[in-house]
PDB file of C-alpha atoms in Angstrom:
ATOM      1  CA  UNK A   9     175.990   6.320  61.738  1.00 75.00           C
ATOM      2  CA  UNK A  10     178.875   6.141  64.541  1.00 84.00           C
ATOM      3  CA  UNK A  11     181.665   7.795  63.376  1.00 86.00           C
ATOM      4  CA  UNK A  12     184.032   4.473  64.022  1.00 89.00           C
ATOM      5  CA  UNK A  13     181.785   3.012  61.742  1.00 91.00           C
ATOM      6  CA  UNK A  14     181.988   5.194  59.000  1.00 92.00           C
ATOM      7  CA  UNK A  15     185.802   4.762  59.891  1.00 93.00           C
ATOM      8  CA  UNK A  16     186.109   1.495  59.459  1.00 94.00           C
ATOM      9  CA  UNK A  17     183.503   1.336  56.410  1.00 94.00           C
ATOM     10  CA  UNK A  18     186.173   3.532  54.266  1.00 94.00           C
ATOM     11  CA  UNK A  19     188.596   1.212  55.249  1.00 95.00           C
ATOM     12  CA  UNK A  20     186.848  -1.930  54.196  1.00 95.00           C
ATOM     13  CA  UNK A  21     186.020   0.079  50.700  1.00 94.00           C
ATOM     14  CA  UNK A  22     190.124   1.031  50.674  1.00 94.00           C
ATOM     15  CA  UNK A  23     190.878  -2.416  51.001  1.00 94.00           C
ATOM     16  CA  UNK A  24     188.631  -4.429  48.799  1.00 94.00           C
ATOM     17  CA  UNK A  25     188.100  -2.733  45.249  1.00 93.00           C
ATOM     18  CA  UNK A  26     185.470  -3.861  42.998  1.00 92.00           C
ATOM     19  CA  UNK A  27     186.351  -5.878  40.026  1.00 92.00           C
ATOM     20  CA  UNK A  28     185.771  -3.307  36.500  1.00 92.00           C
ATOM     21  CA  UNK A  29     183.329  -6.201  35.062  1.00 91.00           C
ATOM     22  CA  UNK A  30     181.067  -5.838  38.132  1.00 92.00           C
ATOM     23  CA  UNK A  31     181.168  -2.348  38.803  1.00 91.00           C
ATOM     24  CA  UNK A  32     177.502  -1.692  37.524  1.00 92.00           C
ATOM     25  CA  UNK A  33     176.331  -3.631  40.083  1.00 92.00           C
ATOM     26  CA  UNK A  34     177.102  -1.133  42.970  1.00 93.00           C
ATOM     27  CA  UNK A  35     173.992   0.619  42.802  1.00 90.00           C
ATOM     28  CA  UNK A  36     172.536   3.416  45.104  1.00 91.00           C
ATOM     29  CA  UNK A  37     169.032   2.732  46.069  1.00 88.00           C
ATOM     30  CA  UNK A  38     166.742   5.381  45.548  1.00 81.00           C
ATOM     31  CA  UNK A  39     165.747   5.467  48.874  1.00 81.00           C
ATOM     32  CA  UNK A  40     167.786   5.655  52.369  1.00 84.00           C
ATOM     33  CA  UNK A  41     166.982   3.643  55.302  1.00 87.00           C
ATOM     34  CA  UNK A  42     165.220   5.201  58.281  1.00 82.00           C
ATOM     35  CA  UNK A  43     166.745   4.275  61.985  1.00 83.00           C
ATOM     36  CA  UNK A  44     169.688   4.599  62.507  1.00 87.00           C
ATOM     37  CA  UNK A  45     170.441   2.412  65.608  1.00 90.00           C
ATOM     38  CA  UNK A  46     169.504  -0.943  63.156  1.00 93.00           C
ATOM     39  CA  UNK A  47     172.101   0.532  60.639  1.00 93.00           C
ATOM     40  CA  UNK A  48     175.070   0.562  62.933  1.00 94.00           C
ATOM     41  CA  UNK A  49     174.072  -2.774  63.822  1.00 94.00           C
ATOM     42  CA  UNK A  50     173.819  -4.631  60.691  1.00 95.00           C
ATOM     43  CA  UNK A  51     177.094  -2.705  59.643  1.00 95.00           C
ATOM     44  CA  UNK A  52     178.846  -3.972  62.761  1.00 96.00           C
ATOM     45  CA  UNK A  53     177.779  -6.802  61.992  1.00 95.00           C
ATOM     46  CA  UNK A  54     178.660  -7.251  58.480  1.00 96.00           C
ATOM     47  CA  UNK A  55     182.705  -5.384  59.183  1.00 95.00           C
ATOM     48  CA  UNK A  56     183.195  -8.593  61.572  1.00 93.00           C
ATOM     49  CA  UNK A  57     182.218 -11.307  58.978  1.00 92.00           C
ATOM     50  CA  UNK A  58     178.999 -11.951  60.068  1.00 93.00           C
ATOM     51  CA  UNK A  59     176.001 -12.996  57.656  1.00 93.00           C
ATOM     52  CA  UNK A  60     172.948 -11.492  58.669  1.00 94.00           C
ATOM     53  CA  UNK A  61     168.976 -12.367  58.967  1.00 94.00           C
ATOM     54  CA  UNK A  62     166.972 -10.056  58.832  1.00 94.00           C
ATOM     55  CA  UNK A  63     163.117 -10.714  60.011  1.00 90.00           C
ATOM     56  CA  UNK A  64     160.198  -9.087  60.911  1.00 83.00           C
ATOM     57  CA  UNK A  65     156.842  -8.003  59.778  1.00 78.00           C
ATOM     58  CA  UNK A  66     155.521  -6.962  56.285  1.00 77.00           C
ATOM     59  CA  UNK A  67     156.689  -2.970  55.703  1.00 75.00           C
ATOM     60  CA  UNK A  68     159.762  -3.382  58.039  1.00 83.00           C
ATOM     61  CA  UNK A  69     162.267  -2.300  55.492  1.00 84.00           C
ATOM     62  CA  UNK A  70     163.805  -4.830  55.313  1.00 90.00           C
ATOM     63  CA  UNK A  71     164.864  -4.860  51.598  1.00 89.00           C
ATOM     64  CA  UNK A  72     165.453  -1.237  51.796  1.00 89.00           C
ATOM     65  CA  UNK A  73     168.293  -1.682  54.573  1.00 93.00           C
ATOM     66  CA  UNK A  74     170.181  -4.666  52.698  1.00 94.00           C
ATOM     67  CA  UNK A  75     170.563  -2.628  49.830  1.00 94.00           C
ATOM     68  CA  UNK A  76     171.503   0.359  51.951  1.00 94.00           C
ATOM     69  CA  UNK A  77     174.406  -1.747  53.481  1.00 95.00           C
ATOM     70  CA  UNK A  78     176.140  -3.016  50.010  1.00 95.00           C
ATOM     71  CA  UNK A  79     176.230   0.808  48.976  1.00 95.00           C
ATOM     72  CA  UNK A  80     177.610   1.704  52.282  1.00 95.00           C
ATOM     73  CA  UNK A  81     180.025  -1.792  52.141  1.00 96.00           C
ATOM     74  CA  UNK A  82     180.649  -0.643  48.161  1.00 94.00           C
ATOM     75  CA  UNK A  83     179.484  -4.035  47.102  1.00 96.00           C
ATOM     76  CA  UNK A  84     177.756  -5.569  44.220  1.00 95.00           C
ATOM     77  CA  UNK A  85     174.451  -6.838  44.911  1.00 94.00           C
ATOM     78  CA  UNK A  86     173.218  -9.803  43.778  1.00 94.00           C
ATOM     79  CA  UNK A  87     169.393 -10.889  44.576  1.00 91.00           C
ATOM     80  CA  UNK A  88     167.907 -14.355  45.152  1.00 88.00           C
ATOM     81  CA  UNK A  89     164.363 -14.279  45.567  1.00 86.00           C
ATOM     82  CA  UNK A  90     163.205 -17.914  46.896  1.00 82.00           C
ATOM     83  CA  UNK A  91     160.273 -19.691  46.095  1.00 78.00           C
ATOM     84  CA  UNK A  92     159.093 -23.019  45.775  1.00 73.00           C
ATOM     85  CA  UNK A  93     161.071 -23.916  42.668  1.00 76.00           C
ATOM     86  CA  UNK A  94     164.579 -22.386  43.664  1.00 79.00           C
ATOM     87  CA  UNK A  95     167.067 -25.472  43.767  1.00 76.00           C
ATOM     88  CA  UNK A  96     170.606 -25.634  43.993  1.00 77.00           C
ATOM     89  CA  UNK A  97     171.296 -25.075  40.614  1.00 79.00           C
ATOM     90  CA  UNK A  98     169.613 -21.669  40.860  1.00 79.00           C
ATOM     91  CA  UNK A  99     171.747 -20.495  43.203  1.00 81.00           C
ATOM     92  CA  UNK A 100     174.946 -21.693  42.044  1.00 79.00           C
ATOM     93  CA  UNK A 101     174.455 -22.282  38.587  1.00 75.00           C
ATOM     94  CA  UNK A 102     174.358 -24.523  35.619  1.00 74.00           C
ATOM     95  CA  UNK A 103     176.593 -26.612  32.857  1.00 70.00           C
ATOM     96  CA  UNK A 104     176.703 -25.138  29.590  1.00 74.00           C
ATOM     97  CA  UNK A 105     179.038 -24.469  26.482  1.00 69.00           C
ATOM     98  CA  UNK A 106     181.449 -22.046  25.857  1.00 71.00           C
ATOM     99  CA  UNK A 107     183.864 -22.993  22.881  1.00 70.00           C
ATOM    100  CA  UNK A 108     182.733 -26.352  22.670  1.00 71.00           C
ATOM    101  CA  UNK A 109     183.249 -27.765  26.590  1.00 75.00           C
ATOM    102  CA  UNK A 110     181.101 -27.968  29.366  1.00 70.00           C
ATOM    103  CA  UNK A 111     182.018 -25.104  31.484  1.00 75.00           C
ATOM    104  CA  UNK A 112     179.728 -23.672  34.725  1.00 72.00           C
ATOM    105  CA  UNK A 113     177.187 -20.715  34.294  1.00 76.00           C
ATOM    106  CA  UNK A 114     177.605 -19.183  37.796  1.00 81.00           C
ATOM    107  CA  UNK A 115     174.379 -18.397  39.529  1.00 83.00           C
ATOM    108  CA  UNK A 116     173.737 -15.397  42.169  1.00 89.00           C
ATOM    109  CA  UNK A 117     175.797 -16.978  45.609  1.00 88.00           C
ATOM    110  CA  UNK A 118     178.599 -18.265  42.700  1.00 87.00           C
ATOM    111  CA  UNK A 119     179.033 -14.630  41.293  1.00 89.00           C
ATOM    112  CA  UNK A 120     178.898 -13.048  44.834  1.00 91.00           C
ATOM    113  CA  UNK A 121     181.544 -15.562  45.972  1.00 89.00           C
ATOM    114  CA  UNK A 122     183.752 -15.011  43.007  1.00 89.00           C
ATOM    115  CA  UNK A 123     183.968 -11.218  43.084  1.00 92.00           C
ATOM    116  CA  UNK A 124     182.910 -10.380  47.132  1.00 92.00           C
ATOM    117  CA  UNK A 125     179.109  -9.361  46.504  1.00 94.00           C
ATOM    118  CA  UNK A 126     176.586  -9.006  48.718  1.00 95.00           C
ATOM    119  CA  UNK A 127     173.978 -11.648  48.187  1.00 94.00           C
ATOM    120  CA  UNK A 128     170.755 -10.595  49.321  1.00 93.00           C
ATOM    121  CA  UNK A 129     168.588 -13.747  50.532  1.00 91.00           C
ATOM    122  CA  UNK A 130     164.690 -12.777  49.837  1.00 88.00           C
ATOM    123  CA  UNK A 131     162.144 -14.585  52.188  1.00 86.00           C
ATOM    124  CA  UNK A 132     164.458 -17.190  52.574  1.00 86.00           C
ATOM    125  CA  UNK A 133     162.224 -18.737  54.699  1.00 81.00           C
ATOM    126  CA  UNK A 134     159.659 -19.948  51.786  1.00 80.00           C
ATOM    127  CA  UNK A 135     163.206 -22.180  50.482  1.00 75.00           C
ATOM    128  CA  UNK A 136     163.557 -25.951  50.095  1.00 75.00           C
ATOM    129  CA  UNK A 137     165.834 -28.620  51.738  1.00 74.00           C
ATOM    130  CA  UNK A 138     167.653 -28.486  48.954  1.00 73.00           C
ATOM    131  CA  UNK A 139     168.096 -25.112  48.479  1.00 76.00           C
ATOM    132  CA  UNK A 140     169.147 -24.275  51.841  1.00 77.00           C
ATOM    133  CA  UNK A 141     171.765 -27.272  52.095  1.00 77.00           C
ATOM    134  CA  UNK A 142     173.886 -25.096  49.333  1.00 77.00           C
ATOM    135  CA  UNK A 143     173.988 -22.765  51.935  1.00 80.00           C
ATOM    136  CA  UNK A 144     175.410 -24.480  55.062  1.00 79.00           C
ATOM    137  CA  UNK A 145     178.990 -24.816  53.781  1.00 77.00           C
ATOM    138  CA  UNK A 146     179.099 -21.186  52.339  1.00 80.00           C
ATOM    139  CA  UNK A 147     177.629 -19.391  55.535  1.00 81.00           C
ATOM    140  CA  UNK A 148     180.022 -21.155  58.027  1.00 78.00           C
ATOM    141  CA  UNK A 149     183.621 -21.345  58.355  1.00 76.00           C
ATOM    142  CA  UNK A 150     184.424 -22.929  55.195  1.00 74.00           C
ATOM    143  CA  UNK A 151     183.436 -20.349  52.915  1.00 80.00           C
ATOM    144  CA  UNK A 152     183.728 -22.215  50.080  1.00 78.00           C
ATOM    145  CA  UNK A 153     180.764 -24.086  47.798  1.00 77.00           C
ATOM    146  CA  UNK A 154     181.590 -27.550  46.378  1.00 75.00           C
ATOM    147  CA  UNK A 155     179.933 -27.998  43.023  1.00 73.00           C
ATOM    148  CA  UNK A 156     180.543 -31.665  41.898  1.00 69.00           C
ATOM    149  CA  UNK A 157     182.779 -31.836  38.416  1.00 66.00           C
ATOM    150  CA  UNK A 158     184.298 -28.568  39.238  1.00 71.00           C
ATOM    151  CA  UNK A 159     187.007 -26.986  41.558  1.00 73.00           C
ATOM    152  CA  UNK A 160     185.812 -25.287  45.007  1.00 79.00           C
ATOM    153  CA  UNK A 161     184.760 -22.051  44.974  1.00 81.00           C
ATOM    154  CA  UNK A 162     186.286 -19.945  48.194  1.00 85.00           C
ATOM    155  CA  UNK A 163     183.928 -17.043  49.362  1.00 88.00           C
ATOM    156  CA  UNK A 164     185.590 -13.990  48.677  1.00 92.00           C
ATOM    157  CA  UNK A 165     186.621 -12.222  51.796  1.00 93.00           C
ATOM    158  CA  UNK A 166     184.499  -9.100  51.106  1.00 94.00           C
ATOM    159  CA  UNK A 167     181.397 -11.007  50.419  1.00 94.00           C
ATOM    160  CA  UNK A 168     178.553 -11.312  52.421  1.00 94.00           C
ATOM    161  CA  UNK A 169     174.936 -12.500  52.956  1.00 93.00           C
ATOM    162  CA  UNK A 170     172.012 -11.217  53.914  1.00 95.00           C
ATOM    163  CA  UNK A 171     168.549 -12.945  54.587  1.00 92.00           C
ATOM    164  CA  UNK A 172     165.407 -11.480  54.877  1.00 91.00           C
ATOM    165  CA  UNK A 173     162.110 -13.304  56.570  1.00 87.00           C
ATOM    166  CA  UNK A 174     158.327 -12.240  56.680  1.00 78.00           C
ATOM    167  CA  UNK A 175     156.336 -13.837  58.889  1.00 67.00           C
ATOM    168  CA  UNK A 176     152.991 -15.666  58.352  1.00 57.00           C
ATOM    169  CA  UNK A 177     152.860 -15.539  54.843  1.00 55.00           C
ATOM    170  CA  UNK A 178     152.027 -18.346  52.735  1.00 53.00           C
ATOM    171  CA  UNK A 179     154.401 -20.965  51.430  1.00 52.00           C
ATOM    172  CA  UNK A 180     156.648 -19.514  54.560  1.00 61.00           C
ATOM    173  CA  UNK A 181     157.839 -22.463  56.615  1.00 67.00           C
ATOM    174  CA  UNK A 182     160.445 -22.562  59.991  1.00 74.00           C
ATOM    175  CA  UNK A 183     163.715 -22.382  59.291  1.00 76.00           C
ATOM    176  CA  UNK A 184     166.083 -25.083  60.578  1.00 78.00           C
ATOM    177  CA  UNK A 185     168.509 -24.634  63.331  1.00 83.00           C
ATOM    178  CA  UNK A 186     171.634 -25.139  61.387  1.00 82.00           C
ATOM    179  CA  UNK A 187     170.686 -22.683  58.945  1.00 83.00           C
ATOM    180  CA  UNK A 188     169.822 -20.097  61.604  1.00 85.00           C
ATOM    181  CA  UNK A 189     172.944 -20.749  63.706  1.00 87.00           C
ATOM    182  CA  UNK A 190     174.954 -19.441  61.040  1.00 88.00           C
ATOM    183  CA  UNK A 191     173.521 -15.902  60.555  1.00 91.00           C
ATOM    184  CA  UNK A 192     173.291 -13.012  63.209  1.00 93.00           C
ATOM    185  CA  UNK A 193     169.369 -11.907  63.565  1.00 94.00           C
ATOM    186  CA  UNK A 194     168.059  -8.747  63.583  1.00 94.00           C
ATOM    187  CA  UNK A 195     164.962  -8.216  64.589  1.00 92.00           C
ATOM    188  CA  UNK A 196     163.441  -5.366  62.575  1.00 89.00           C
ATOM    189  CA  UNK A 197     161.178  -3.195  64.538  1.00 86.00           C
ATOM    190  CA  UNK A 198     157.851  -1.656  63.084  1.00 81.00           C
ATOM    191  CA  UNK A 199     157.678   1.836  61.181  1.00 79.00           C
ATOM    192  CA  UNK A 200     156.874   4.936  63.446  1.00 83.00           C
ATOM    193  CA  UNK A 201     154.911   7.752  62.420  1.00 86.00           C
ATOM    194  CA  UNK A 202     157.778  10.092  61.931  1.00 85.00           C
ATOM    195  CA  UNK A 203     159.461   7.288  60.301  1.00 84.00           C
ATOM    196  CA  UNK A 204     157.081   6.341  57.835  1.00 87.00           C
ATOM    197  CA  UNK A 205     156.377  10.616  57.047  1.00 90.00           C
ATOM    198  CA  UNK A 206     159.777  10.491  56.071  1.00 87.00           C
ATOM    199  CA  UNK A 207     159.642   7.908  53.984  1.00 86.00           C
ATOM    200  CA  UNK A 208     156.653   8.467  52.371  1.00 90.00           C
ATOM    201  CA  UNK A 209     157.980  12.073  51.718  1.00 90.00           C
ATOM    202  CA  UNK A 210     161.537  10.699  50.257  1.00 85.00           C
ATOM    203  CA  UNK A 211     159.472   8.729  48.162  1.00 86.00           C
ATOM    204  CA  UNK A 212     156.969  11.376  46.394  1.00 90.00           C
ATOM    205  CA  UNK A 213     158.669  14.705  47.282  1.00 90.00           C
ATOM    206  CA  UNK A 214     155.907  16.399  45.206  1.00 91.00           C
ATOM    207  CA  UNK A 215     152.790  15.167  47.784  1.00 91.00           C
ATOM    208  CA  UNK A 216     150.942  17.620  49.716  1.00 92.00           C
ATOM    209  CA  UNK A 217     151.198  17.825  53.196  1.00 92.00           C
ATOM    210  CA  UNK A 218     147.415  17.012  54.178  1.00 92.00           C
ATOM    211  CA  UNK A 219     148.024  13.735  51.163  1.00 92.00           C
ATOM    212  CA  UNK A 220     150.893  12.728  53.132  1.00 92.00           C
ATOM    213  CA  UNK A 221     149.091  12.774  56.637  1.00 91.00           C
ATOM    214  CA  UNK A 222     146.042  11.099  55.388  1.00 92.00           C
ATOM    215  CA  UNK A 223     148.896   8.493  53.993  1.00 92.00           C
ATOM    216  CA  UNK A 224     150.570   8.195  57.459  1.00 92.00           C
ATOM    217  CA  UNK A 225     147.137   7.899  59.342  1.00 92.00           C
ATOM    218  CA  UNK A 226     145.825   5.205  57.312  1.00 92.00           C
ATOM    219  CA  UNK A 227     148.665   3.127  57.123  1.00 91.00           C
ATOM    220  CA  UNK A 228     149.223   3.047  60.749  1.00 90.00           C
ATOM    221  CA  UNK A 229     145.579   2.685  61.643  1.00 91.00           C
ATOM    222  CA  UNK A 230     145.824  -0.485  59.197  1.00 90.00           C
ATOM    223  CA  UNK A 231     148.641  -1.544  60.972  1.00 87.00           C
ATOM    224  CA  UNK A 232     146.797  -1.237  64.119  1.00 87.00           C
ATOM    225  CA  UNK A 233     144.227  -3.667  63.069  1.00 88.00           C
ATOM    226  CA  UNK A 234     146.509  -6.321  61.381  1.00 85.00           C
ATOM    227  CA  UNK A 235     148.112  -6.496  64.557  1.00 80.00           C
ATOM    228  CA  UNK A 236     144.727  -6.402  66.382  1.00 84.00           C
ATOM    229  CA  UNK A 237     144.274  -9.523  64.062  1.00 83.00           C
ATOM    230  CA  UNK A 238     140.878  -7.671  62.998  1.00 88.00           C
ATOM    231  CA  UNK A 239     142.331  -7.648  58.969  1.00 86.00           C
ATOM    232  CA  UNK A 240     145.169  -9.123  57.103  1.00 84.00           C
ATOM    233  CA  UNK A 241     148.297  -7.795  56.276  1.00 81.00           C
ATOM    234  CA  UNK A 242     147.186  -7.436  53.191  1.00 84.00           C
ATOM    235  CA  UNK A 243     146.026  -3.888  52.687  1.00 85.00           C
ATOM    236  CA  UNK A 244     149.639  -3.369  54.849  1.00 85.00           C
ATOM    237  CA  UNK A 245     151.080  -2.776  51.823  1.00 86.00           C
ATOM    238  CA  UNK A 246     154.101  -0.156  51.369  1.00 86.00           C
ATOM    239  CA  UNK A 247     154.334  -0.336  48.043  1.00 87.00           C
ATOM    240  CA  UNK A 248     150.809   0.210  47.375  1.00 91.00           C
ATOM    241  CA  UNK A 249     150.586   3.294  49.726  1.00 91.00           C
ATOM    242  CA  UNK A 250     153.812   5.189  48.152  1.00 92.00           C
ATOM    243  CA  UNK A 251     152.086   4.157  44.650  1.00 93.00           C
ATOM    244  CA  UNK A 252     148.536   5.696  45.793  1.00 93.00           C
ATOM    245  CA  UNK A 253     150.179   8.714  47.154  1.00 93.00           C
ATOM    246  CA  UNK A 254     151.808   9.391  43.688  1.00 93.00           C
ATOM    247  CA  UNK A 255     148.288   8.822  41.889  1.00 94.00           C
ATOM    248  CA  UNK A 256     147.384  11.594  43.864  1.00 93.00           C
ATOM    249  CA  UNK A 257     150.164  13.844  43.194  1.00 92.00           C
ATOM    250  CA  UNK A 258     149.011  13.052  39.152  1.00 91.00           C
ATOM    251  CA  UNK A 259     145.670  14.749  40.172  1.00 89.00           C
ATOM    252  CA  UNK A 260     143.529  11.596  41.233  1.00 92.00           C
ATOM    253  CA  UNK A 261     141.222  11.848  43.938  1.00 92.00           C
ATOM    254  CA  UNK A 262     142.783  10.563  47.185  1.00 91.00           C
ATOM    255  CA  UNK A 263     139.956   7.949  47.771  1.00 91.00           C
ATOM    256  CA  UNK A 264     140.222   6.444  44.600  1.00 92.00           C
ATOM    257  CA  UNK A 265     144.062   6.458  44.715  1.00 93.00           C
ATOM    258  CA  UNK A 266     143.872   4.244  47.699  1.00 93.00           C
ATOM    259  CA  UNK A 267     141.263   2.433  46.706  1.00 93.00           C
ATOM    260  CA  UNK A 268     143.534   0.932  43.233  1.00 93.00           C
ATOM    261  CA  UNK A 269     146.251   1.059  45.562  1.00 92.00           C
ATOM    262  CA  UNK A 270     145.766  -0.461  48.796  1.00 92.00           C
ATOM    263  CA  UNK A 271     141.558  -1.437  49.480  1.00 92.00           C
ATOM    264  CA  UNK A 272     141.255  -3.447  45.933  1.00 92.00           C
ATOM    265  CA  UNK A 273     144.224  -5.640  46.969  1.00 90.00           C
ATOM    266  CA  UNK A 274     141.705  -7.445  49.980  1.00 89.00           C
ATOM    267  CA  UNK A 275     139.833  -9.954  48.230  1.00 90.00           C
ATOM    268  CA  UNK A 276     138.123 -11.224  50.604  1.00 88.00           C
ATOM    269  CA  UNK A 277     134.655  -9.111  50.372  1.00 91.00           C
ATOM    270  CA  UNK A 278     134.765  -8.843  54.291  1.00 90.00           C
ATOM    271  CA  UNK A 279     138.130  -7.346  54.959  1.00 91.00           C
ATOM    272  CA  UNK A 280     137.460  -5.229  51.873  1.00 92.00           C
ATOM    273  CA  UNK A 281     134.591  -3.366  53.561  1.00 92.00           C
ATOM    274  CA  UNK A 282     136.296  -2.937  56.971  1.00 91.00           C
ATOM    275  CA  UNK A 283     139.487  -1.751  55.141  1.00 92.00           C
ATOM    276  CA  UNK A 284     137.091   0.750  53.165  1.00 91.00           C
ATOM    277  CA  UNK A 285     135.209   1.862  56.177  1.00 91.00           C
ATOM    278  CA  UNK A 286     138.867   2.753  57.445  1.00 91.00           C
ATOM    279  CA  UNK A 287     139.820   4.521  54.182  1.00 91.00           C
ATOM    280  CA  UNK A 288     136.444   6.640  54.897  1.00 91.00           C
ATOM    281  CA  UNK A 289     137.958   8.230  58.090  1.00 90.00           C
ATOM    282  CA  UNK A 290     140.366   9.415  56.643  1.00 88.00           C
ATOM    283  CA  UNK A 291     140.056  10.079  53.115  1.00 85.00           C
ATOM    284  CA  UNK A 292     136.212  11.653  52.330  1.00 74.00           C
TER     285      UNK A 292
END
């Protein structure tokens, strides 16, 4: 990272402490983001107020830098993961009782606007109307959500949002031009080789090197063809590669490790034969 950056990040930490009853959620993730150019910009980002979106394609890292940014910001964290059922109450909260009166419950955006959180935003493209119309008056320049029966809340000065988008997945819908007009967007490019080695090897320090190149190879020739539009993103799958490459560390045979971890996960008897025949080049 630049070095006014880091500058400036020790004096946003200086000058916003975390509250003692949130302190546990300033978590390190167990894994640091890879590129450093897309750092510097989220975190300039982020130092001048902005909210940011972050979209791209499926293994992007997307989730990986958000959390990297509220341990460099110092921030809680506090997730929203959207899906067809998330309404307004989910993200601010609901009534209940506490000594006999009706008092609120805060939800996620509530807490993070209370004590200056970071509110990651999952796939906040798959939300409802309703859901995203809680978000309009907390991402502009009113910072401040009205629940009805209660006082305002004002958005902590610290706290900040971050979105994350996939593309083409299903249940995913366009997101409205209001909505997008108050974030900054950062496109998130795809993993290179190096990159993903890295990763891969931050991830399951114990794998061999010829595991970890088999690992690499496959998941960019998979890549190759999603793009191609010759599979799905499906057998894409992160996760599922940094789990197979573990199986294999525990002493199971590479093919079958990526054949639990990444081929089984095409369902679609098709795909699930080309995906094999590409597991076969690599992986005897």
């Amino acid at each position: 990272m630049r070095e006014d950056l880091t500058t400036r990040l020790e004096q946003f930490r200086t000058r916003y402490c975390v509250d003692a009853a949130v302190q546990g959620r300033v978590v390190k993730p167990p894994v640091e983001f890879i590129g450093e150019e897309i750092l510097d910009l989220a975190a300039a980002a982020l130092l001048q107020g902005e909210n940011i979106l972050l979209c791209g394609g499926k293994a992007t890292g997307k989730n990986i830098l958000a959390d990297n940014l509220a341990w460099l910001f110092g921030r809680p964290v506090y997730n929203v993961s959207f899906h067809t059922n998330t309404d307004s109450s989910t993200l601010i909260g609901t009534d209940t009782f506490v000594g006999g009166e009706v008092c609120l419950r805060r939800g996620p955006v509530a807490q993070a606007a209370q004590y200056g959180g970071f509110c990651i935003l999952d796939e906040i493209n798959m939300a409802k109307n309703e859901a995203v119309s809680v978000l309009h008056s907390v991402l502009d320049y009113r910072r401040l959500i009205d629940v009805p029966g209660y006082d305002c809340i004002p958005i902590h000065p610290a706290a900040r949002f971050i979105a994350t988008m996939n593309y083409g997945y299903a249940g995913t819908r366009e997101l409205n031009e209001a909505l997008v007009s108050r974030f900054t967007v950062i496109r998130m490019p795809p993993l290179g080789e190096g990159q993903l080695s890295r990763l891969l090897k931050e991830n399951v320090p114990k794998a061999s090197q010829e595991n970890l190149e088999g690992c690499v190879g496959l998941f960019m020739d998979l890549n190759e063809k999603a793009v191609n539009g010759e599979i799905s993103t499906q057998a894409v799958d992160m996760r599922g590669m940094i789990a197979a490459l573990r199986l294999m560390t525990d002493g199971m045979r590479p093919k079958d490790a990526i054949t639990i971890g990444i081929t089984n996960k095409c369902f679609d008897e098709y795909e699930h034969q080309l995906v094999q025949d590409v597991v076969t080049t690599r992986f005897v």
